[in-house]
Amino acid sequence: MNAVIHDFTTEVPEWRPRVKPIDLAEATPEQHDALKVTPSNTKVSDYVLVLANDVETLKVRTPLFNAIMYNKGGLSRAEREIGATAASVVNRCVYCAAVHSSRYNQLAKDETLMQRIFADGEEADLDERASAIFKFATKLSKAPSEADADDMQRLRDIGMSEEEILDLILSTALFGWANRLMHVLGDPVAKAD
Amino acid sequence: MSTDVVTRLASVSDDGSKVAAAVALRADVFAMTQAAHDAALKPNDTGGFTHVERAALATRISKLNRCAELAEHYAALLATYDADEDTLAIADPAFDGDAWSRINAVLTFTDLVAANPKATQPDDVASLQAAGVSDADIVRLAELNAFLAYQIRLLAGLKLMRGAA
């Protein structure tokens, strides 16, 4: 068995489920239909095969996920990844944090922001805009949410539009969802050689 | 006029405000959010969790997150069903069921995932399996929790945008 990874990393690990993925050979027509609308059409991941156990939710979740992370307009895709990563750090979802920090690095062509977040967590020393975004997303991800009017004011003070703020809320909240599946239903493990 | 639960509870009406305009731009997202609500709370295939149990669990999770609006919404949904006392008790975070029972395992898992997901361990899934909860039902329970986490935070954020938190 490959070792479970406990530290945050930008190298995407593999994911080992704690519950049984569905068997594609025995999938119902509804499960086939839901699996088709996932981004990966060459090989269906164990994660998606696990989620196919609750096919009605999976069917609506995939297009919702894509809309929140990739919709046109509003917040930049890179900054949506900050929201996703902040939630994943709060919820300690090492797998989600790896996927979305590395995506941020590609989009922003910068590795220092995520290095600082992984090294110092909520205390990370970031520039004014990134700090306002990261702090708001971190506090919104707590259970219960700790985001307050001052955090919202800071987003407006750095010049974010209402559309951008809404996209930040959506991408952060979405990872409150994703983390509770990825981190709860499986383990991030070192890639097989 | 929006019919989705989150914008209604956040009182984001079509009033020409900047917040309402931002929400209108993301109408597709809010429609899909409502579809996810229906899939998690009222699925056609309920598996091991009835609509009544789901409404009770959602009420509990909303209370654990101190989200009064959604706690009220789900309590009202729960009240539309003909629920027995044992199921109604699930909505109360102080209730944890008899030791070693199925419902005790379900509530222990739910409380952890709702309020302290970073602390979840492989044993938490194993405890559910040991209590006789099937793997498919574990996924259903995790999805209900996960959707609620999203919905609660989306509502909290919208209220802050409106300056109503």
PDB file of C-alpha atoms in Angstrom, chain A residues 18-21 30 50-58 60-65 67-68 71-75 80 89-93 136 139-145 147-152 156 161-163 165-167 169-170 172-181 183-187, chain B residues 18-19 21-26 28-30 32-33 35-40 42-46 54 64-66 109 113-125 129 135-147 149-158 160-163 165:
ATOM      1  CA  ARG A  18     -12.212   4.255   1.799  1.00  0.00           C
ATOM      2  CA  VAL A  19     -15.500   3.019   0.305  1.00  0.00           C
ATOM      3  CA  LYS A  20     -16.174   0.922  -2.771  1.00  0.00           C
ATOM      4  CA  PRO A  21     -16.346   2.679  -6.159  1.00  0.00           C
ATOM      5  CA  GLU A  30     -28.481   6.752 -14.956  1.00  0.00           C
ATOM      6  CA  VAL A  50     -17.267   6.526  -5.610  1.00  0.00           C
ATOM      7  CA  LEU A  51     -19.547   9.535  -6.056  1.00  0.00           C
ATOM      8  CA  ALA A  52     -21.630   7.570  -8.573  1.00  0.00           C
ATOM      9  CA  ASN A  53     -22.992   5.692  -5.545  1.00  0.00           C
ATOM     10  CA  ASP A  54     -25.194   8.804  -5.129  1.00  0.00           C
ATOM     11  CA  VAL A  55     -25.951   9.354  -8.777  1.00  0.00           C
ATOM     12  CA  GLU A  56     -28.680  11.974  -8.406  1.00  0.00           C
ATOM     13  CA  THR A  57     -26.345  14.340  -6.580  1.00  0.00           C
ATOM     14  CA  LEU A  58     -23.385  13.602  -8.873  1.00  0.00           C
ATOM     15  CA  VAL A  60     -26.157  18.010 -10.730  1.00  0.00           C
ATOM     16  CA  ARG A  61     -22.836  18.498  -8.949  1.00  0.00           C
ATOM     17  CA  THR A  62     -20.578  18.169 -12.011  1.00  0.00           C
ATOM     18  CA  PRO A  63     -22.130  20.993 -14.096  1.00  0.00           C
ATOM     19  CA  LEU A  64     -22.433  23.151 -10.962  1.00  0.00           C
ATOM     20  CA  PHE A  65     -18.746  22.618 -10.185  1.00  0.00           C
ATOM     21  CA  ALA A  67     -19.917  26.672 -13.743  1.00  0.00           C
ATOM     22  CA  ILE A  68     -18.513  27.955 -10.449  1.00  0.00           C
ATOM     23  CA  ASN A  71     -17.839  30.463 -15.842  1.00  0.00           C
ATOM     24  CA  LYS A  72     -16.940  33.500 -17.935  1.00  0.00           C
ATOM     25  CA  GLY A  73     -16.654  36.939 -16.335  1.00  0.00           C
ATOM     26  CA  GLY A  74     -16.386  37.860 -12.683  1.00  0.00           C
ATOM     27  CA  LEU A  75     -13.398  36.715 -10.648  1.00  0.00           C
ATOM     28  CA  ARG A  80     -11.092  31.342  -7.683  1.00  0.00           C
ATOM     29  CA  VAL A  89      -6.269  24.212   3.892  1.00  0.00           C
ATOM     30  CA  VAL A  90      -8.892  24.882   6.595  1.00  0.00           C
ATOM     31  CA  ASN A  91     -10.440  21.452   6.050  1.00  0.00           C
ATOM     32  CA  ARG A  92      -7.007  19.822   5.648  1.00  0.00           C
ATOM     33  CA  CYS A  93      -7.924  18.233   2.318  1.00  0.00           C
ATOM     34  CA  PHE A 136     -12.074  36.005   3.735  1.00  0.00           C
ATOM     35  CA  LYS A 139     -12.831  32.506   7.679  1.00  0.00           C
ATOM     36  CA  LEU A 140     -15.838  31.586   5.513  1.00  0.00           C
ATOM     37  CA  SER A 141     -14.577  27.992   5.499  1.00  0.00           C
ATOM     38  CA  LYS A 142     -14.648  27.619   9.278  1.00  0.00           C
ATOM     39  CA  ALA A 143     -17.585  25.749  10.820  1.00  0.00           C
ATOM     40  CA  PRO A 144     -19.477  27.861  11.732  1.00  0.00           C
ATOM     41  CA  SER A 145     -18.299  30.558   9.314  1.00  0.00           C
ATOM     42  CA  ALA A 147     -16.265  35.770   8.088  1.00  0.00           C
ATOM     43  CA  ASP A 148     -17.571  39.154   9.206  1.00  0.00           C
ATOM     44  CA  ALA A 149     -18.437  42.616   7.914  1.00  0.00           C
ATOM     45  CA  ASP A 150     -14.804  43.787   8.218  1.00  0.00           C
ATOM     46  CA  ASP A 151     -13.611  40.933   6.002  1.00  0.00           C
ATOM     47  CA  MET A 152     -16.269  41.876   3.428  1.00  0.00           C
ATOM     48  CA  ARG A 156     -14.478  46.087  -1.367  1.00  0.00           C
ATOM     49  CA  SER A 161     -16.655  44.195  -7.818  1.00  0.00           C
ATOM     50  CA  GLU A 162     -19.817  42.530  -6.496  1.00  0.00           C
ATOM     51  CA  GLU A 163     -19.508  39.927  -9.273  1.00  0.00           C
ATOM     52  CA  ILE A 165     -16.960  38.840  -4.534  1.00  0.00           C
ATOM     53  CA  LEU A 166     -19.851  36.519  -5.374  1.00  0.00           C
ATOM     54  CA  ASP A 167     -17.513  34.277  -7.406  1.00  0.00           C
ATOM     55  CA  ILE A 169     -17.934  33.127  -2.119  1.00  0.00           C
ATOM     56  CA  LEU A 170     -19.063  30.457  -4.605  1.00  0.00           C
ATOM     57  CA  THR A 172     -14.855  28.918  -1.466  1.00  0.00           C
ATOM     58  CA  ALA A 173     -18.240  27.432  -0.496  1.00  0.00           C
ATOM     59  CA  LEU A 174     -17.935  24.831  -3.266  1.00  0.00           C
ATOM     60  CA  PHE A 175     -14.791  23.500  -1.622  1.00  0.00           C
ATOM     61  CA  GLY A 176     -16.566  23.233   1.704  1.00  0.00           C
ATOM     62  CA  TRP A 177     -18.522  20.664  -0.318  1.00  0.00           C
ATOM     63  CA  ALA A 178     -15.670  19.029  -2.281  1.00  0.00           C
ATOM     64  CA  ASN A 179     -13.378  18.719   0.770  1.00  0.00           C
ATOM     65  CA  ARG A 180     -16.095  16.859   2.680  1.00  0.00           C
ATOM     66  CA  LEU A 181     -16.126  14.208  -0.039  1.00  0.00           C
ATOM     67  CA  HIS A 183     -11.036  14.185   2.510  1.00  0.00           C
ATOM     68  CA  VAL A 184     -13.765  12.102   4.164  1.00  0.00           C
ATOM     69  CA  LEU A 185     -14.174   9.290   1.636  1.00  0.00           C
ATOM     70  CA  GLY A 186     -10.528   8.599   0.792  1.00  0.00           C
ATOM     71  CA  ASP A 187      -6.825   9.233   1.351  1.00  0.00           C
TER      72      ASP A 187
ATOM     73  CA  LYS B  18     -25.640  45.562  -7.105  1.00  0.00           C
ATOM     74  CA  VAL B  19     -25.849  42.323  -5.139  1.00  0.00           C
ATOM     75  CA  ALA B  21     -27.362  42.133 -10.297  1.00  0.00           C
ATOM     76  CA  ALA B  22     -24.369  39.933  -9.431  1.00  0.00           C
ATOM     77  CA  VAL B  23     -26.688  37.084  -8.433  1.00  0.00           C
ATOM     78  CA  ALA B  24     -28.675  37.514 -11.673  1.00  0.00           C
ATOM     79  CA  LEU B  25     -25.441  37.139 -13.680  1.00  0.00           C
ATOM     80  CA  ARG B  26     -24.951  33.752 -12.024  1.00  0.00           C
ATOM     81  CA  ASP B  28     -27.352  29.268 -13.818  1.00  0.00           C
ATOM     82  CA  VAL B  29     -25.346  28.592 -10.656  1.00  0.00           C
ATOM     83  CA  PHE B  30     -28.290  29.362  -8.376  1.00  0.00           C
ATOM     84  CA  MET B  32     -28.151  24.282 -10.198  1.00  0.00           C
ATOM     85  CA  THR B  33     -27.695  24.937  -6.478  1.00  0.00           C
ATOM     86  CA  ALA B  35     -31.283  21.250  -8.141  1.00  0.00           C
ATOM     87  CA  ALA B  36     -28.520  19.989  -5.827  1.00  0.00           C
ATOM     88  CA  HIS B  37     -30.701  20.843  -2.813  1.00  0.00           C
ATOM     89  CA  ASP B  38     -33.502  18.740  -4.259  1.00  0.00           C
ATOM     90  CA  ALA B  39     -31.136  15.862  -5.114  1.00  0.00           C
ATOM     91  CA  ALA B  40     -29.689  15.791  -1.593  1.00  0.00           C
ATOM     92  CA  LYS B  42     -35.557  14.660  -1.897  1.00  0.00           C
ATOM     93  CA  PRO B  43     -33.868  12.097  -4.154  1.00  0.00           C
ATOM     94  CA  ASN B  44     -36.018   9.598  -6.061  1.00  0.00           C
ATOM     95  CA  ASP B  45     -33.726   6.792  -4.906  1.00  0.00           C
ATOM     96  CA  THR B  46     -33.382   7.491  -1.188  1.00  0.00           C
ATOM     97  CA  ARG B  54     -32.509  13.858   5.441  1.00  0.00           C
ATOM     98  CA  LEU B  64     -24.257  22.985  14.294  1.00  0.00           C
ATOM     99  CA  ASN B  65     -23.166  25.740  11.913  1.00  0.00           C
ATOM    100  CA  ARG B  66     -25.367  28.309  13.707  1.00  0.00           C
ATOM    101  CA  PHE B 109     -20.078  10.942  11.622  1.00  0.00           C
ATOM    102  CA  VAL B 113     -18.004  16.169   9.029  1.00  0.00           C
ATOM    103  CA  ALA B 114     -20.259  19.180   9.628  1.00  0.00           C
ATOM    104  CA  ALA B 115     -18.177  20.901  12.285  1.00  0.00           C
ATOM    105  CA  ASN B 116     -14.649  19.520  12.196  1.00  0.00           C
ATOM    106  CA  PRO B 117     -13.976  17.884   8.828  1.00  0.00           C
ATOM    107  CA  LYS B 118     -10.197  18.254   9.096  1.00  0.00           C
ATOM    108  CA  ALA B 119     -10.263  15.750  11.975  1.00  0.00           C
ATOM    109  CA  THR B 120     -11.896  12.952   9.976  1.00  0.00           C
ATOM    110  CA  GLN B 121      -9.930   9.675   9.920  1.00  0.00           C
ATOM    111  CA  PRO B 122     -10.242   6.364   8.038  1.00  0.00           C
ATOM    112  CA  ASP B 123     -11.810   4.916  11.222  1.00  0.00           C
ATOM    113  CA  ASP B 124     -14.837   7.200  10.866  1.00  0.00           C
ATOM    114  CA  VAL B 125     -15.888   5.454   7.667  1.00  0.00           C
ATOM    115  CA  GLN B 129     -19.469   0.195   8.003  1.00  0.00           C
ATOM    116  CA  ASP B 135     -20.830   2.046   1.234  1.00  0.00           C
ATOM    117  CA  ALA B 136     -23.430   3.618  -1.056  1.00  0.00           C
ATOM    118  CA  ASP B 137     -25.206   5.076   1.983  1.00  0.00           C
ATOM    119  CA  ILE B 138     -21.918   6.427   3.363  1.00  0.00           C
ATOM    120  CA  VAL B 139     -21.505   8.338   0.095  1.00  0.00           C
ATOM    121  CA  ARG B 140     -25.114   9.596   0.337  1.00  0.00           C
ATOM    122  CA  LEU B 141     -24.538  10.782   3.899  1.00  0.00           C
ATOM    123  CA  ALA B 142     -21.264  12.496   2.974  1.00  0.00           C
ATOM    124  CA  GLU B 143     -22.974  14.219   0.021  1.00  0.00           C
ATOM    125  CA  LEU B 144     -25.798  15.502   2.207  1.00  0.00           C
ATOM    126  CA  ASN B 145     -23.236  16.909   4.638  1.00  0.00           C
ATOM    127  CA  ALA B 146     -21.090  18.287   1.854  1.00  0.00           C
ATOM    128  CA  PHE B 147     -23.982  20.009   0.088  1.00  0.00           C
ATOM    129  CA  ALA B 149     -21.580  22.907   3.995  1.00  0.00           C
ATOM    130  CA  TYR B 150     -21.731  24.641   0.599  1.00  0.00           C
ATOM    131  CA  GLN B 151     -25.246  25.983   1.021  1.00  0.00           C
ATOM    132  CA  ILE B 152     -24.550  27.314   4.542  1.00  0.00           C
ATOM    133  CA  ARG B 153     -21.421  29.170   3.359  1.00  0.00           C
ATOM    134  CA  LEU B 154     -23.093  30.528   0.248  1.00  0.00           C
ATOM    135  CA  LEU B 155     -25.882  31.955   2.394  1.00  0.00           C
ATOM    136  CA  ALA B 156     -23.397  33.376   4.935  1.00  0.00           C
ATOM    137  CA  GLY B 157     -21.485  35.083   2.115  1.00  0.00           C
ATOM    138  CA  LEU B 158     -24.594  36.543   0.480  1.00  0.00           C
ATOM    139  CA  LEU B 160     -22.361  39.637   4.244  1.00  0.00           C
ATOM    140  CA  MET B 161     -22.655  41.099   0.728  1.00  0.00           C
ATOM    141  CA  ARG B 162     -26.030  42.524   1.659  1.00  0.00           C
ATOM    142  CA  GLY B 163     -24.616  43.850   4.923  1.00  0.00           C
ATOM    143  CA  ALA B 165     -24.947  39.384   8.786  1.00  0.00           C
TER     144      ALA B 165
END
